[in-house]
Short mmCIF file of C-alpha atoms in Angstrom, two decimals:
data_model
loop_
_atom_site.label_atom_id
_atom_site.label_comp_id
_atom_site.label_asym_id
_atom_site.label_seq_id
_atom_site.Cartn_x
_atom_site.Cartn_y
_atom_site.Cartn_z
CA MET L 1 109.42 120.85 115.34
CA GLU L 2 108.68 123.94 117.63
CA SER L 3 108.77 122.79 121.07
CA LEU L 4 104.77 123.67 122.47
CA THR L 5 104.07 126.12 125.39
CA GLU L 6 102.36 124.69 128.59
CA ARG L 7 99.28 125.77 126.95
CA GLY L 8 99.45 124.27 123.86
CA ALA L 9 100.89 120.98 125.31
CA ALA L 10 97.37 120.49 127.56
CA THR L 11 95.51 121.21 124.25
CA GLN L 12 97.27 119.39 122.69
CA ARG L 13 96.47 116.44 124.98
CA ARG L 14 92.98 117.17 125.00
CA ILE L 15 92.65 116.66 121.10
CA LEU L 16 94.62 113.13 121.75
CA ASP L 17 92.65 112.10 124.69
CA ALA L 18 89.00 113.54 122.57
CA ALA L 19 90.73 111.54 119.68
CA ALA L 20 91.08 108.17 121.88
CA GLU L 21 87.77 108.46 122.58
CA GLN L 22 86.24 108.90 119.72
CA LEU L 23 88.42 106.01 118.55
CA ILE L 24 87.48 103.68 121.11
CA GLU L 25 83.43 104.66 120.85
CA THR L 26 82.88 104.56 117.00
CA GLY L 27 86.07 102.30 115.75
CA ASP L 28 86.78 105.61 113.62
CA ILE L 29 88.32 109.14 114.20
CA GLU L 30 86.66 112.28 112.17
CA VAL L 31 88.68 115.93 113.30
CA ALA L 32 84.78 117.54 113.60
CA ALA L 33 83.89 115.00 116.08
CA VAL L 34 86.58 114.80 117.78
CA ALA L 35 87.05 118.92 118.02
CA ARG L 36 83.43 118.72 119.48
CA ARG L 37 84.13 116.17 121.81
CA ALA L 38 87.22 118.04 123.26
CA GLY L 39 85.10 121.33 123.42
CA LEU L 40 87.70 123.50 120.45
CA SER L 41 87.05 125.01 117.54
CA VAL L 42 87.39 122.63 114.32
CA GLY L 43 90.84 124.40 113.45
CA LEU L 44 92.57 123.59 116.28
CA PRO L 45 92.64 120.03 115.44
CA TYR L 46 94.47 121.25 112.38
CA ARG L 47 96.31 123.08 113.71
CA TYR L 48 98.33 120.98 115.71
CA PHE L 49 98.18 117.66 114.21
CA GLY L 50 97.84 119.04 110.59
CA THR L 51 95.66 116.49 109.18
CA ARG L 52 93.17 113.59 110.00
CA SER L 53 96.33 111.03 109.10
CA GLY L 54 98.67 113.67 111.19
CA LEU L 55 96.03 113.22 114.21
CA MET L 56 96.10 109.27 113.38
CA THR L 57 99.66 108.90 113.58
CA ALA L 58 99.85 111.35 116.75
CA LEU L 59 97.71 109.13 118.61
CA LEU L 60 99.38 105.97 117.24
CA ALA L 61 102.83 107.20 118.47
CA ASP L 62 101.23 108.46 121.89
CA PHE L 63 100.02 104.82 122.62
CA TYR L 64 103.37 103.16 121.46
CA ASP L 65 105.76 105.50 123.90
CA ARG L 66 102.84 105.42 127.36
CA LEU L 67 103.52 101.08 126.79
CA LEU L 68 106.85 101.46 126.21
CA ASP L 69 107.38 103.65 129.02
CA LYS L 70 105.36 101.49 131.13
CA THR L 71 107.02 97.63 129.89
CA VAL L 72 110.26 98.22 127.99
CA LEU L 73 111.56 100.80 129.00
CA SER L 74 110.76 100.93 133.09
CA PRO L 75 113.02 98.67 135.68
CA PHE L 76 112.43 95.59 136.65
CA ALA L 77 113.17 93.73 140.02
CA GLY L 78 114.76 90.24 139.57
CA HIS L 79 118.24 88.67 140.52
CA THR L 80 118.14 87.25 136.67
CA TRP L 81 117.05 88.04 132.94
CA LEU L 82 114.14 85.62 133.18
CA GLU L 83 113.00 86.49 136.40
CA ARG L 84 112.67 90.11 135.13
CA TRP L 85 111.64 89.20 131.57
CA ARG L 86 108.65 87.12 133.36
CA ALA L 87 107.98 90.37 135.55
CA GLN L 88 107.99 92.65 132.23
CA LEU L 89 105.71 90.30 130.32
CA THR L 90 103.08 90.43 133.35
CA ARG L 91 103.43 94.25 133.38
CA TRP L 92 103.11 93.99 129.29
CA ILE L 93 100.07 92.43 129.42
CA ASP L 94 99.03 93.95 132.48
CA TRP L 95 99.01 97.20 130.64
CA VAL L 96 97.23 96.05 127.20
CA TYR L 97 94.54 94.71 129.32
CA ASP L 98 93.66 97.56 130.92
CA GLU L 99 94.26 100.27 128.17
CA PRO L 100 90.70 100.93 126.65
CA LEU L 101 92.76 101.65 122.89
CA ALA L 102 95.25 98.80 123.23
CA PRO L 103 92.40 96.22 120.92
CA ILE L 104 91.84 99.31 118.13
CA VAL L 105 95.73 99.34 117.58
CA LEU L 106 96.97 95.76 118.08
CA GLY L 107 93.86 94.40 116.12
CA ARG L 108 91.81 96.96 114.50
CA MET L 109 93.33 100.06 113.55
CA VAL L 110 93.27 101.04 109.88
CA GLY L 111 94.31 104.13 108.09
CA ASP L 112 96.33 105.32 105.15
CA ALA L 113 99.84 105.56 104.20
CA GLN L 114 101.29 107.75 106.67
CA VAL L 115 99.53 105.90 109.44
CA ALA L 116 100.64 102.72 108.00
CA ALA L 117 104.49 104.14 107.90
CA MET L 118 103.72 105.08 111.67
CA GLU L 119 103.01 101.46 112.86
CA ALA L 120 105.93 100.26 111.20
CA ARG L 121 108.08 102.64 112.71
CA CYS L 122 106.62 101.90 116.34
CA ALA L 123 107.28 97.99 115.35
CA ARG L 124 110.40 98.72 114.82
CA GLN L 125 111.37 100.68 118.05
CA VAL L 126 109.99 98.11 119.66
CA ILE L 127 111.86 95.07 118.00
CA ALA L 128 115.35 97.27 118.61
CA LEU L 129 114.41 97.67 122.44
CA GLY L 130 113.82 94.19 122.34
CA ALA L 131 116.84 92.73 120.86
CA LYS L 132 119.06 94.93 123.28
CA HIS L 133 117.04 92.81 126.10
CA VAL L 134 117.66 89.68 124.19
CA ALA L 135 121.32 90.41 123.83
CA ALA L 136 121.06 91.19 127.61
CA GLY L 137 119.60 87.47 128.32
CA GLN L 138 122.80 86.17 125.80
CA ALA L 139 125.51 87.86 127.93
CA GLU L 140 123.99 86.26 131.12
CA GLY L 141 124.40 82.99 129.06
CA ILE L 142 120.08 82.34 129.44
CA ILE L 143 119.96 83.23 125.72
CA THR L 144 121.34 80.67 122.82
CA ARG L 145 124.42 82.72 122.54
CA GLY L 146 125.10 83.32 118.29
CA ARG L 147 121.89 83.61 117.21
CA ASP L 148 120.88 86.62 115.80
CA ALA L 149 119.01 89.01 118.60
CA GLU L 150 116.92 91.59 116.32
CA LEU L 151 115.72 88.04 114.30
CA MET L 152 114.84 86.90 117.93
CA SER L 153 112.91 89.81 119.23
CA ALA L 154 111.02 90.49 116.02
CA ALA L 155 109.55 86.79 116.12
CA VAL L 156 109.06 87.32 119.94
CA VAL L 157 106.97 90.84 119.36
CA GLY L 158 105.47 89.25 116.57
CA GLY L 159 103.55 86.69 118.52
CA MET L 160 102.57 88.05 121.39
CA ARG L 161 101.40 90.73 119.13
CA SER L 162 99.09 88.38 117.35
CA VAL L 163 98.18 86.47 121.00
CA LEU L 164 97.45 90.16 122.54
CA ALA L 165 94.92 91.30 119.08
CA ILE L 166 93.49 87.90 119.84
CA VAL L 167 92.69 87.48 123.04
CA LEU L 168 91.83 91.45 123.37
CA ASP L 169 88.61 90.96 121.67
CA GLN L 170 87.00 87.83 122.81
CA ASP L 171 84.31 88.66 125.11
CA PRO L 172 84.95 86.74 127.88
CA ARG L 173 89.01 87.68 127.84
CA PRO L 174 90.84 85.05 128.92
CA ASP L 175 92.32 85.27 132.50
CA ARG L 176 95.73 87.49 132.53
CA ALA L 177 97.57 84.49 133.99
CA ALA L 178 97.00 82.29 131.59
CA VAL L 179 97.51 84.57 128.81
CA LEU L 180 100.83 85.14 130.34
CA GLN L 181 101.28 81.34 130.73
CA GLU L 182 101.10 81.14 126.81
CA ILE L 183 103.25 84.01 125.93
CA TRP L 184 105.82 83.05 128.45
CA GLU L 185 106.46 79.38 127.07
CA PHE L 186 106.03 80.79 123.75
CA SER L 187 108.39 83.40 124.03
CA THR L 188 111.08 81.26 126.21
CA GLY L 189 110.64 78.39 122.97
CA ALA L 190 111.20 80.85 120.75
CA LEU L 191 114.73 82.29 122.09
CA GLY L 192 116.03 78.93 122.54
CA MET L 193 114.90 77.77 126.20
CA THR L 194 113.60 74.68 127.64
CA GLN L 195 110.93 74.82 130.09
CA GLY L 196 113.54 73.28 132.74
CA ASP L 197 115.44 76.27 132.01
CA THR L 198 112.30 78.37 133.20
CA PRO L 199 111.76 79.14 136.71
#
């Protein structure tokens, strides 16, 4: 893919931001409305993203890139795996609570086959990164050795996503600390730890 100029990257960002705003407000994306919101010609979103589906998949990929950058790929303080996992869960919950797109992407976003394929690709990426984290816990002796790290990661990621999809749509939303505790107990149980093992 040809790299964008600084101006092109700024225009692409402008379109993505306008698409996110429209999706948050209306629950859908209409390319002409996105262009109007961004103050651009109707043809520019097509130039950068090809189709409505292309724009939606780019928005989805951008959401996950930002999520992973702030959560899974960030360093976390802690002397033990459990301390780092608790810090990561806290950051994850804070990020999705504060991100306006999270309720839609994690619970209500619909699209065609191209959008579904991107969602599946993003989910696999999260699971693959989670598997590395699980393997690190196994290496420290915190998580049961001999179990498949990728399968355990898939179970935890899937469970977390389901919980967050529900709580983000509740009004009022549950207290973050209560959600953190629920996900903490679920994830440590799924990974083979007893509450006596956890801090």
